[in-house]
Amino acid sequence: MKYLYATAATLVAAGTAMSTAQAQSIKLKPVAEARLRYEHADQEGLATEKSDALTIRARAGLIATSGGLSATVIGQGNLAVVDKYFDGLNGAATRPIVADPENIALYIAQLQYKTKMVTLTGGRQRIALDDERFIGNVAFRNNGQTFDAMRMELTPAKGLKLDVSYAWSVRTIWGFQGKGARQQAVSGDNIFANLSYVTPVGTLTGFAYLVDQDEAPMQAYRLSSQTYGVRLAGTQPLSKAAKLSYQLSYARQADHHANPNDYSADYWLADATLDVKGWKLNAGYEVLGASSGAPFTSFQTPLGTNFKFQGWADKFLTTPGNGIRDLYVGGGYGWKQLGPLSAVALQVAWHRFDSDRLDQHYGDEINLIASAKVKKTALSVRYAKYDAKTMATDTQKLWLQADWAY
């Protein structure tokens, strides 16, 4: 709580300074966003196998800027127009979960100071590092994930960047009604350090993420971890019409702070995408390993944007005790303009999920998406089908979504 008071005091002091000494040069920018989404889930093995959720999410706020100093305040609310679903906190747990509980909250409340060399941000803020596998905003869910944190981004030389954050609270997707294992906020001394350098073959990044989950449910303690790793991400032109993008990553994770387990586990990622005249082909292999220590422990990413990985059916938001290996291939085609639509894209991906140990085939999944933009509105139709073998149950999900931003 003392950190919240300190941040609030800083925001008030800075706001007072801006409103007095620099009142004539302050620029105000309104923030307005809206999302309408229908989500349908059909999951075998539940008493009521279907869920239907029609939700409206709105955000509004203001950014005040004066020179290199800015203050941002954004509020958000999520309303369920059709609530025939289990949101993780309310509704019948006999239905499939749709993790968008109704909510009203202060989404962003930050003060930022920015120069060519350094950016300092304090308060409630978004933090999304690299591909968001370990630290992310979970933007797909209506309530998002933000951090009460102090962050420094330092660029001492061209191509070199140091990004360090200290977060004392994680504001989760569960909103103000959060409870039990799904808390509104999870406190702890979290440290995210990221050092990157741009090389001729891509951006090379070394990272250290110390996750401290201090809430009462034992599940939270078990997610405290220390992760150290390296990542290379780059793009190389192959011709005037073709380019190759790639990602390579390795990390090692072990128990941290109050975690009662003594474990260590590895993470691997190899991913490549070929773009040729509107066509896109992608393939990759991701491993969240099983522990070499305590039984049934594995590499976990509790603060990542996990919806982006291992299929949209959300069967592996928490890594199984025997780890997971995800082999995936996909492709698609895009048009810059198609009638009144811009940025039109069709994509498909297939996943095969296996355990990291004990040779189990968990299941397979197919993902489909069609997306486009109409002026300031982004439209998408998304579908996921999970075919269970030895993990979870057969599940189908469908999303119809429209996002508008001012």
JSON list of C-alpha atoms in Angstrom, two decimals, residues 82-293:
[
{"chain": "A", "resi": 82, "resn": "VAL", "atom": "CA", "xyz": [-26.03, -11.69, -22.61]},
{"chain": "A", "resi": 83, "resn": "ASP", "atom": "CA", "xyz": [-24.63, -13.53, -19.58]},
{"chain": "A", "resi": 84, "resn": "LYS", "atom": "CA", "xyz": [-25.32, -17.20, -20.18]},
{"chain": "A", "resi": 85, "resn": "TYR", "atom": "CA", "xyz": [-21.79, -18.11, -19.16]},
{"chain": "A", "resi": 86, "resn": "PHE", "atom": "CA", "xyz": [-19.47, -18.75, -16.22]},
{"chain": "A", "resi": 87, "resn": "ASP", "atom": "CA", "xyz": [-17.08, -15.79, -15.95]},
{"chain": "A", "resi": 88, "resn": "GLY", "atom": "CA", "xyz": [-14.76, -17.50, -13.47]},
{"chain": "A", "resi": 89, "resn": "LEU", "atom": "CA", "xyz": [-16.40, -15.74, -10.51]},
{"chain": "A", "resi": 90, "resn": "ASN", "atom": "CA", "xyz": [-20.14, -15.60, -11.19]},
{"chain": "A", "resi": 91, "resn": "GLY", "atom": "CA", "xyz": [-22.66, -17.74, -13.00]},
{"chain": "A", "resi": 92, "resn": "ALA", "atom": "CA", "xyz": [-23.04, -21.49, -13.10]},
{"chain": "A", "resi": 93, "resn": "ALA", "atom": "CA", "xyz": [-19.70, -23.31, -13.01]},
{"chain": "A", "resi": 94, "resn": "THR", "atom": "CA", "xyz": [-21.44, -26.06, -14.96]},
{"chain": "A", "resi": 95, "resn": "ARG", "atom": "CA", "xyz": [-20.97, -23.88, -18.05]},
{"chain": "A", "resi": 96, "resn": "PRO", "atom": "CA", "xyz": [-17.70, -23.32, -19.96]},
{"chain": "A", "resi": 97, "resn": "ILE", "atom": "CA", "xyz": [-15.70, -20.37, -18.69]},
{"chain": "A", "resi": 98, "resn": "VAL", "atom": "CA", "xyz": [-15.62, -17.07, -20.57]},
{"chain": "A", "resi": 99, "resn": "ALA", "atom": "CA", "xyz": [-13.09, -15.00, -18.62]},
{"chain": "A", "resi": 100, "resn": "ASP", "atom": "CA", "xyz": [-14.78, -11.59, -18.99]},
{"chain": "A", "resi": 101, "resn": "PRO", "atom": "CA", "xyz": [-16.49, -10.76, -15.66]},
{"chain": "A", "resi": 102, "resn": "GLU", "atom": "CA", "xyz": [-18.40, -7.52, -15.39]},
{"chain": "A", "resi": 103, "resn": "ASN", "atom": "CA", "xyz": [-16.12, -4.83, -14.04]},
{"chain": "A", "resi": 104, "resn": "ILE", "atom": "CA", "xyz": [-15.51, -1.15, -13.53]},
{"chain": "A", "resi": 105, "resn": "ALA", "atom": "CA", "xyz": [-11.99, -0.05, -12.72]},
{"chain": "A", "resi": 106, "resn": "LEU", "atom": "CA", "xyz": [-9.19, 2.44, -13.02]},
{"chain": "A", "resi": 107, "resn": "TYR", "atom": "CA", "xyz": [-7.27, 0.87, -15.90]},
{"chain": "A", "resi": 108, "resn": "ILE", "atom": "CA", "xyz": [-4.32, 3.27, -16.31]},
{"chain": "A", "resi": 109, "resn": "ALA", "atom": "CA", "xyz": [-3.09, 5.95, -13.89]},
{"chain": "A", "resi": 110, "resn": "GLN", "atom": "CA", "xyz": [0.49, 6.77, -14.75]},
{"chain": "A", "resi": 111, "resn": "LEU", "atom": "CA", "xyz": [3.01, 9.57, -14.84]},
{"chain": "A", "resi": 112, "resn": "GLN", "atom": "CA", "xyz": [5.74, 9.42, -17.48]},
{"chain": "A", "resi": 113, "resn": "TYR", "atom": "CA", "xyz": [8.90, 11.41, -18.15]},
{"chain": "A", "resi": 114, "resn": "LYS", "atom": "CA", "xyz": [10.55, 10.90, -21.53]},
{"chain": "A", "resi": 115, "resn": "THR", "atom": "CA", "xyz": [13.76, 12.06, -23.21]},
{"chain": "A", "resi": 116, "resn": "LYS", "atom": "CA", "xyz": [15.79, 10.67, -26.11]},
{"chain": "A", "resi": 117, "resn": "MET", "atom": "CA", "xyz": [17.79, 8.51, -23.72]},
{"chain": "A", "resi": 118, "resn": "VAL", "atom": "CA", "xyz": [15.42, 7.57, -20.90]},
{"chain": "A", "resi": 119, "resn": "THR", "atom": "CA", "xyz": [11.72, 6.94, -20.25]},
{"chain": "A", "resi": 120, "resn": "LEU", "atom": "CA", "xyz": [10.49, 6.74, -16.64]},
{"chain": "A", "resi": 121, "resn": "THR", "atom": "CA", "xyz": [6.95, 5.55, -15.92]},
{"chain": "A", "resi": 122, "resn": "GLY", "atom": "CA", "xyz": [5.28, 5.30, -12.53]},
{"chain": "A", "resi": 123, "resn": "GLY", "atom": "CA", "xyz": [1.82, 4.16, -11.50]},
{"chain": "A", "resi": 124, "resn": "ARG", "atom": "CA", "xyz": [-0.72, 1.77, -12.97]},
{"chain": "A", "resi": 125, "resn": "GLN", "atom": "CA", "xyz": [0.47, 0.91, -16.48]},
{"chain": "A", "resi": 126, "resn": "ARG", "atom": "CA", "xyz": [0.66, -1.60, -19.29]},
{"chain": "A", "resi": 127, "resn": "ILE", "atom": "CA", "xyz": [3.86, -3.63, -19.51]},
{"chain": "A", "resi": 128, "resn": "ALA", "atom": "CA", "xyz": [4.30, -5.90, -22.53]},
{"chain": "A", "resi": 129, "resn": "LEU", "atom": "CA", "xyz": [7.79, -7.29, -23.12]},
{"chain": "A", "resi": 130, "resn": "ASP", "atom": "CA", "xyz": [8.95, -8.91, -26.37]},
{"chain": "A", "resi": 131, "resn": "ASP", "atom": "CA", "xyz": [6.24, -11.30, -27.63]},
{"chain": "A", "resi": 132, "resn": "GLU", "atom": "CA", "xyz": [4.43, -11.17, -24.23]},
{"chain": "A", "resi": 133, "resn": "ARG", "atom": "CA", "xyz": [5.17, -14.82, -23.51]},
{"chain": "A", "resi": 134, "resn": "PHE", "atom": "CA", "xyz": [6.39, -13.99, -20.00]},
{"chain": "A", "resi": 135, "resn": "ILE", "atom": "CA", "xyz": [5.12, -10.47, -19.27]},
{"chain": "A", "resi": 136, "resn": "GLY", "atom": "CA", "xyz": [2.05, -9.11, -21.07]},
{"chain": "A", "resi": 137, "resn": "ASN", "atom": "CA", "xyz": [-1.15, -7.08, -21.07]},
{"chain": "A", "resi": 138, "resn": "VAL", "atom": "CA", "xyz": [-3.61, -9.93, -21.94]},
{"chain": "A", "resi": 139, "resn": "ALA", "atom": "CA", "xyz": [-5.30, -7.48, -24.31]},
{"chain": "A", "resi": 140, "resn": "PHE", "atom": "CA", "xyz": [-7.68, -10.09, -25.74]},
{"chain": "A", "resi": 141, "resn": "ARG", "atom": "CA", "xyz": [-9.62, -10.33, -22.48]},
{"chain": "A", "resi": 142, "resn": "ASN", "atom": "CA", "xyz": [-11.91, -7.37, -21.84]},
{"chain": "A", "resi": 143, "resn": "ASN", "atom": "CA", "xyz": [-10.38, -6.34, -18.51]},
{"chain": "A", "resi": 144, "resn": "GLY", "atom": "CA", "xyz": [-6.75, -6.63, -19.61]},
{"chain": "A", "resi": 145, "resn": "GLN", "atom": "CA", "xyz": [-3.84, -6.94, -17.19]},
{"chain": "A", "resi": 146, "resn": "THR", "atom": "CA", "xyz": [-1.91, -3.98, -15.84]},
{"chain": "A", "resi": 147, "resn": "PHE", "atom": "CA", "xyz": [0.79, -3.41, -13.24]},
{"chain": "A", "resi": 148, "resn": "ASP", "atom": "CA", "xyz": [1.25, -0.99, -10.36]},
{"chain": "A", "resi": 149, "resn": "ALA", "atom": "CA", "xyz": [4.91, -0.39, -11.06]},
{"chain": "A", "resi": 150, "resn": "MET", "atom": "CA", "xyz": [7.92, 1.83, -11.58]},
{"chain": "A", "resi": 151, "resn": "ARG", "atom": "CA", "xyz": [9.60, 1.32, -14.96]},
{"chain": "A", "resi": 152, "resn": "MET", "atom": "CA", "xyz": [12.79, 2.64, -16.53]},
{"chain": "A", "resi": 153, "resn": "GLU", "atom": "CA", "xyz": [13.61, 2.31, -20.24]},
{"chain": "A", "resi": 154, "resn": "LEU", "atom": "CA", "xyz": [17.18, 3.43, -20.94]},
{"chain": "A", "resi": 155, "resn": "THR", "atom": "CA", "xyz": [18.80, 3.76, -24.38]},
{"chain": "A", "resi": 156, "resn": "PRO", "atom": "CA", "xyz": [22.46, 4.69, -23.70]},
{"chain": "A", "resi": 157, "resn": "ALA", "atom": "CA", "xyz": [23.62, 3.94, -27.26]},
{"chain": "A", "resi": 158, "resn": "LYS", "atom": "CA", "xyz": [22.10, 3.26, -30.65]},
{"chain": "A", "resi": 159, "resn": "GLY", "atom": "CA", "xyz": [20.54, -0.20, -30.74]},
{"chain": "A", "resi": 160, "resn": "LEU", "atom": "CA", "xyz": [21.12, -0.83, -27.01]},
{"chain": "A", "resi": 161, "resn": "LYS", "atom": "CA", "xyz": [18.20, -0.74, -24.57]},
{"chain": "A", "resi": 162, "resn": "LEU", "atom": "CA", "xyz": [17.79, -1.56, -20.88]},
{"chain": "A", "resi": 163, "resn": "ASP", "atom": "CA", "xyz": [14.22, -2.06, -19.64]},
{"chain": "A", "resi": 164, "resn": "VAL", "atom": "CA", "xyz": [13.75, -2.60, -15.89]},
{"chain": "A", "resi": 165, "resn": "SER", "atom": "CA", "xyz": [10.48, -2.64, -13.92]},
{"chain": "A", "resi": 166, "resn": "TYR", "atom": "CA", "xyz": [9.58, -3.12, -10.29]},
{"chain": "A", "resi": 167, "resn": "ALA", "atom": "CA", "xyz": [5.91, -4.08, -9.86]},
{"chain": "A", "resi": 168, "resn": "TRP", "atom": "CA", "xyz": [4.34, -4.39, -6.43]},
{"chain": "A", "resi": 169, "resn": "SER", "atom": "CA", "xyz": [0.87, -5.34, -7.68]},
{"chain": "A", "resi": 170, "resn": "VAL", "atom": "CA", "xyz": [-0.55, -7.16, -10.71]},
{"chain": "A", "resi": 171, "resn": "ARG", "atom": "CA", "xyz": [-4.07, -6.00, -11.61]},
{"chain": "A", "resi": 172, "resn": "THR", "atom": "CA", "xyz": [-5.59, -9.15, -13.08]},
{"chain": "A", "resi": 173, "resn": "ILE", "atom": "CA", "xyz": [-8.32, -9.79, -15.66]},
{"chain": "A", "resi": 174, "resn": "TRP", "atom": "CA", "xyz": [-10.78, -10.75, -12.88]},
{"chain": "A", "resi": 175, "resn": "GLY", "atom": "CA", "xyz": [-11.68, -7.17, -11.94]},
{"chain": "A", "resi": 176, "resn": "PHE", "atom": "CA", "xyz": [-13.07, -5.82, -8.70]},
{"chain": "A", "resi": 177, "resn": "GLN", "atom": "CA", "xyz": [-15.01, -9.00, -7.90]},
{"chain": "A", "resi": 178, "resn": "GLY", "atom": "CA", "xyz": [-11.86, -11.14, -7.94]},
{"chain": "A", "resi": 179, "resn": "LYS", "atom": "CA", "xyz": [-11.55, -13.63, -5.09]},
{"chain": "A", "resi": 180, "resn": "GLY", "atom": "CA", "xyz": [-9.94, -16.91, -4.07]},
{"chain": "A", "resi": 181, "resn": "ALA", "atom": "CA", "xyz": [-7.51, -18.19, -6.67]},
{"chain": "A", "resi": 182, "resn": "ARG", "atom": "CA", "xyz": [-8.76, -15.44, -9.04]},
{"chain": "A", "resi": 183, "resn": "GLN", "atom": "CA", "xyz": [-7.81, -12.30, -7.15]},
{"chain": "A", "resi": 184, "resn": "GLN", "atom": "CA", "xyz": [-8.50, -8.74, -8.29]},
{"chain": "A", "resi": 185, "resn": "ALA", "atom": "CA", "xyz": [-4.84, -7.97, -7.62]},
{"chain": "A", "resi": 186, "resn": "VAL", "atom": "CA", "xyz": [-1.84, -10.07, -6.64]},
{"chain": "A", "resi": 187, "resn": "SER", "atom": "CA", "xyz": [0.85, -8.34, -4.59]},
{"chain": "A", "resi": 188, "resn": "GLY", "atom": "CA", "xyz": [4.55, -9.14, -4.45]},
{"chain": "A", "resi": 189, "resn": "ASP", "atom": "CA", "xyz": [8.01, -7.82, -5.26]},
{"chain": "A", "resi": 190, "resn": "ASN", "atom": "CA", "xyz": [8.16, -8.50, -9.01]},
{"chain": "A", "resi": 191, "resn": "ILE", "atom": "CA", "xyz": [11.23, -7.51, -11.02]},
{"chain": "A", "resi": 192, "resn": "PHE", "atom": "CA", "xyz": [11.35, -7.55, -14.83]},
{"chain": "A", "resi": 193, "resn": "ALA", "atom": "CA", "xyz": [14.76, -6.87, -16.44]},
{"chain": "A", "resi": 194, "resn": "ASN", "atom": "CA", "xyz": [15.29, -6.87, -20.17]},
{"chain": "A", "resi": 195, "resn": "LEU", "atom": "CA", "xyz": [18.54, -5.93, -21.98]},
{"chain": "A", "resi": 196, "resn": "SER", "atom": "CA", "xyz": [18.43, -5.88, -25.80]},
{"chain": "A", "resi": 197, "resn": "TYR", "atom": "CA", "xyz": [20.83, -5.04, -28.62]},
{"chain": "A", "resi": 198, "resn": "VAL", "atom": "CA", "xyz": [20.07, -4.73, -32.32]},
{"chain": "A", "resi": 199, "resn": "THR", "atom": "CA", "xyz": [22.47, -6.86, -34.39]},
{"chain": "A", "resi": 200, "resn": "PRO", "atom": "CA", "xyz": [22.62, -7.47, -38.15]},
{"chain": "A", "resi": 201, "resn": "VAL", "atom": "CA", "xyz": [20.71, -10.74, -37.69]},
{"chain": "A", "resi": 202, "resn": "GLY", "atom": "CA", "xyz": [18.06, -9.43, -35.31]},
{"chain": "A", "resi": 203, "resn": "THR", "atom": "CA", "xyz": [17.42, -8.11, -31.82]},
{"chain": "A", "resi": 204, "resn": "LEU", "atom": "CA", "xyz": [19.29, -10.12, -29.19]},
{"chain": "A", "resi": 205, "resn": "THR", "atom": "CA", "xyz": [17.71, -9.92, -25.73]},
{"chain": "A", "resi": 206, "resn": "GLY", "atom": "CA", "xyz": [18.75, -11.21, -22.35]},
{"chain": "A", "resi": 207, "resn": "PHE", "atom": "CA", "xyz": [16.09, -11.22, -19.66]},
{"chain": "A", "resi": 208, "resn": "ALA", "atom": "CA", "xyz": [15.48, -11.94, -15.99]},
{"chain": "A", "resi": 209, "resn": "TYR", "atom": "CA", "xyz": [11.94, -12.11, -14.63]},
{"chain": "A", "resi": 210, "resn": "LEU", "atom": "CA", "xyz": [11.41, -12.55, -10.88]},
{"chain": "A", "resi": 211, "resn": "VAL", "atom": "CA", "xyz": [7.73, -13.25, -10.22]},
{"chain": "A", "resi": 212, "resn": "ASP", "atom": "CA", "xyz": [6.55, -12.98, -6.62]},
{"chain": "A", "resi": 213, "resn": "GLN", "atom": "CA", "xyz": [2.96, -14.09, -5.94]},
{"chain": "A", "resi": 214, "resn": "ASP", "atom": "CA", "xyz": [2.09, -13.24, -2.34]},
{"chain": "A", "resi": 215, "resn": "GLU", "atom": "CA", "xyz": [-1.68, -13.79, -2.15]},
{"chain": "A", "resi": 216, "resn": "ALA", "atom": "CA", "xyz": [-3.20, -16.22, 0.34]},
{"chain": "A", "resi": 217, "resn": "PRO", "atom": "CA", "xyz": [-4.32, -19.07, -1.96]},
{"chain": "A", "resi": 218, "resn": "MET", "atom": "CA", "xyz": [-1.57, -21.68, -2.14]},
{"chain": "A", "resi": 219, "resn": "GLN", "atom": "CA", "xyz": [-1.94, -21.74, -5.93]},
{"chain": "A", "resi": 220, "resn": "ALA", "atom": "CA", "xyz": [-0.41, -18.26, -6.03]},
{"chain": "A", "resi": 221, "resn": "TYR", "atom": "CA", "xyz": [2.62, -19.20, -3.95]},
{"chain": "A", "resi": 222, "resn": "ARG", "atom": "CA", "xyz": [3.30, -22.05, -6.35]},
{"chain": "A", "resi": 223, "resn": "LEU", "atom": "CA", "xyz": [3.55, -19.56, -9.24]},
{"chain": "A", "resi": 224, "resn": "SER", "atom": "CA", "xyz": [6.43, -17.58, -7.71]},
{"chain": "A", "resi": 225, "resn": "SER", "atom": "CA", "xyz": [9.44, -18.15, -9.96]},
{"chain": "A", "resi": 226, "resn": "GLN", "atom": "CA", "xyz": [12.72, -16.79, -11.27]},
{"chain": "A", "resi": 227, "resn": "THR", "atom": "CA", "xyz": [13.27, -17.03, -15.03]},
{"chain": "A", "resi": 228, "resn": "TYR", "atom": "CA", "xyz": [16.48, -16.21, -16.91]},
{"chain": "A", "resi": 229, "resn": "GLY", "atom": "CA", "xyz": [16.84, -16.47, -20.66]},
{"chain": "A", "resi": 230, "resn": "VAL", "atom": "CA", "xyz": [17.88, -15.18, -24.05]},
{"chain": "A", "resi": 231, "resn": "ARG", "atom": "CA", "xyz": [15.94, -14.40, -27.22]},
{"chain": "A", "resi": 232, "resn": "LEU", "atom": "CA", "xyz": [16.78, -13.57, -30.84]},
{"chain": "A", "resi": 233, "resn": "ALA", "atom": "CA", "xyz": [14.11, -12.08, -33.12]},
{"chain": "A", "resi": 234, "resn": "GLY", "atom": "CA", "xyz": [14.72, -10.72, -36.60]},
{"chain": "A", "resi": 235, "resn": "THR", "atom": "CA", "xyz": [13.61, -10.34, -40.20]},
{"chain": "A", "resi": 236, "resn": "GLN", "atom": "CA", "xyz": [15.69, -10.83, -43.33]},
{"chain": "A", "resi": 237, "resn": "PRO", "atom": "CA", "xyz": [14.67, -9.92, -46.89]},
{"chain": "A", "resi": 238, "resn": "LEU", "atom": "CA", "xyz": [14.99, -12.82, -49.33]},
{"chain": "A", "resi": 239, "resn": "SER", "atom": "CA", "xyz": [14.00, -10.82, -52.42]},
{"chain": "A", "resi": 240, "resn": "LYS", "atom": "CA", "xyz": [11.94, -7.75, -53.31]},
{"chain": "A", "resi": 241, "resn": "ALA", "atom": "CA", "xyz": [8.77, -9.77, -52.73]},
{"chain": "A", "resi": 242, "resn": "ALA", "atom": "CA", "xyz": [9.76, -12.12, -49.92]},
{"chain": "A", "resi": 243, "resn": "LYS", "atom": "CA", "xyz": [11.06, -11.92, -46.35]},
{"chain": "A", "resi": 244, "resn": "LEU", "atom": "CA", "xyz": [11.77, -14.36, -43.55]},
{"chain": "A", "resi": 245, "resn": "SER", "atom": "CA", "xyz": [11.00, -13.58, -39.90]},
{"chain": "A", "resi": 246, "resn": "TYR", "atom": "CA", "xyz": [12.26, -15.76, -37.08]},
{"chain": "A", "resi": 247, "resn": "GLN", "atom": "CA", "xyz": [12.35, -16.14, -33.30]},
{"chain": "A", "resi": 248, "resn": "LEU", "atom": "CA", "xyz": [14.66, -18.28, -31.17]},
{"chain": "A", "resi": 249, "resn": "SER", "atom": "CA", "xyz": [14.39, -18.33, -27.40]},
{"chain": "A", "resi": 250, "resn": "TYR", "atom": "CA", "xyz": [15.65, -20.29, -24.41]},
{"chain": "A", "resi": 251, "resn": "ALA", "atom": "CA", "xyz": [14.96, -19.80, -20.71]},
{"chain": "A", "resi": 252, "resn": "ARG", "atom": "CA", "xyz": [15.54, -21.59, -17.41]},
{"chain": "A", "resi": 253, "resn": "GLN", "atom": "CA", "xyz": [13.05, -21.30, -14.56]},
{"chain": "A", "resi": 254, "resn": "ALA", "atom": "CA", "xyz": [13.31, -22.20, -10.86]},
{"chain": "A", "resi": 255, "resn": "ASP", "atom": "CA", "xyz": [11.30, -21.68, -7.69]},
{"chain": "A", "resi": 256, "resn": "HIS", "atom": "CA", "xyz": [11.40, -18.25, -6.03]},
{"chain": "A", "resi": 257, "resn": "HIS", "atom": "CA", "xyz": [10.40, -16.59, -2.76]},
{"chain": "A", "resi": 258, "resn": "ALA", "atom": "CA", "xyz": [7.50, -18.42, -1.03]},
{"chain": "A", "resi": 259, "resn": "ASN", "atom": "CA", "xyz": [7.13, -21.18, -3.62]},
{"chain": "A", "resi": 260, "resn": "PRO", "atom": "CA", "xyz": [7.16, -24.42, -1.57]},
{"chain": "A", "resi": 261, "resn": "ASN", "atom": "CA", "xyz": [8.51, -26.49, -4.48]},
{"chain": "A", "resi": 262, "resn": "ASP", "atom": "CA", "xyz": [12.18, -27.04, -5.27]},
{"chain": "A", "resi": 263, "resn": "TYR", "atom": "CA", "xyz": [12.21, -27.26, -9.05]},
{"chain": "A", "resi": 264, "resn": "SER", "atom": "CA", "xyz": [13.81, -26.16, -12.30]},
{"chain": "A", "resi": 265, "resn": "ALA", "atom": "CA", "xyz": [12.50, -26.38, -15.87]},
{"chain": "A", "resi": 266, "resn": "ASP", "atom": "CA", "xyz": [13.47, -25.26, -19.38]},
{"chain": "A", "resi": 267, "resn": "TYR", "atom": "CA", "xyz": [11.73, -23.26, -22.10]},
{"chain": "A", "resi": 268, "resn": "TRP", "atom": "CA", "xyz": [12.47, -23.48, -25.83]},
{"chain": "A", "resi": 269, "resn": "LEU", "atom": "CA", "xyz": [11.02, -21.71, -28.85]},
{"chain": "A", "resi": 270, "resn": "ALA", "atom": "CA", "xyz": [11.88, -21.87, -32.54]},
{"chain": "A", "resi": 271, "resn": "ASP", "atom": "CA", "xyz": [9.53, -20.01, -34.90]},
{"chain": "A", "resi": 272, "resn": "ALA", "atom": "CA", "xyz": [9.77, -18.91, -38.54]},
{"chain": "A", "resi": 273, "resn": "THR", "atom": "CA", "xyz": [7.41, -17.04, -40.87]},
{"chain": "A", "resi": 274, "resn": "LEU", "atom": "CA", "xyz": [7.79, -16.65, -44.63]},
{"chain": "A", "resi": 275, "resn": "ASP", "atom": "CA", "xyz": [6.00, -13.71, -46.35]},
{"chain": "A", "resi": 276, "resn": "VAL", "atom": "CA", "xyz": [5.67, -13.85, -50.13]},
{"chain": "A", "resi": 277, "resn": "LYS", "atom": "CA", "xyz": [3.39, -11.42, -52.03]},
{"chain": "A", "resi": 278, "resn": "GLY", "atom": "CA", "xyz": [0.56, -11.47, -49.51]},
{"chain": "A", "resi": 279, "resn": "TRP", "atom": "CA", "xyz": [0.98, -15.12, -48.59]},
{"chain": "A", "resi": 280, "resn": "LYS", "atom": "CA", "xyz": [2.22, -16.04, -45.13]},
{"chain": "A", "resi": 281, "resn": "LEU", "atom": "CA", "xyz": [3.53, -19.44, -44.01]},
{"chain": "A", "resi": 282, "resn": "ASN", "atom": "CA", "xyz": [4.44, -20.11, -40.38]},
{"chain": "A", "resi": 283, "resn": "ALA", "atom": "CA", "xyz": [5.86, -23.03, -38.41]},
{"chain": "A", "resi": 284, "resn": "GLY", "atom": "CA", "xyz": [7.23, -23.39, -34.91]},
{"chain": "A", "resi": 285, "resn": "TYR", "atom": "CA", "xyz": [7.99, -25.58, -31.94]},
{"chain": "A", "resi": 286, "resn": "GLU", "atom": "CA", "xyz": [7.56, -24.41, -28.34]},
{"chain": "A", "resi": 287, "resn": "VAL", "atom": "CA", "xyz": [8.43, -26.37, -25.21]},
{"chain": "A", "resi": 288, "resn": "LEU", "atom": "CA", "xyz": [7.47, -25.53, -21.63]},
{"chain": "A", "resi": 289, "resn": "GLY", "atom": "CA", "xyz": [9.41, -28.23, -19.89]},
{"chain": "A", "resi": 290, "resn": "ALA", "atom": "CA", "xyz": [8.66, -30.51, -16.98]},
{"chain": "A", "resi": 291, "resn": "SER", "atom": "CA", "xyz": [10.67, -30.00, -13.82]},
{"chain": "A", "resi": 292, "resn": "SER", "atom": "CA", "xyz": [13.81, -31.92, -12.98]},
{"chain": "A", "resi": 293, "resn": "GLY", "atom": "CA", "xyz": [12.96, -31.43, -9.30]}
]
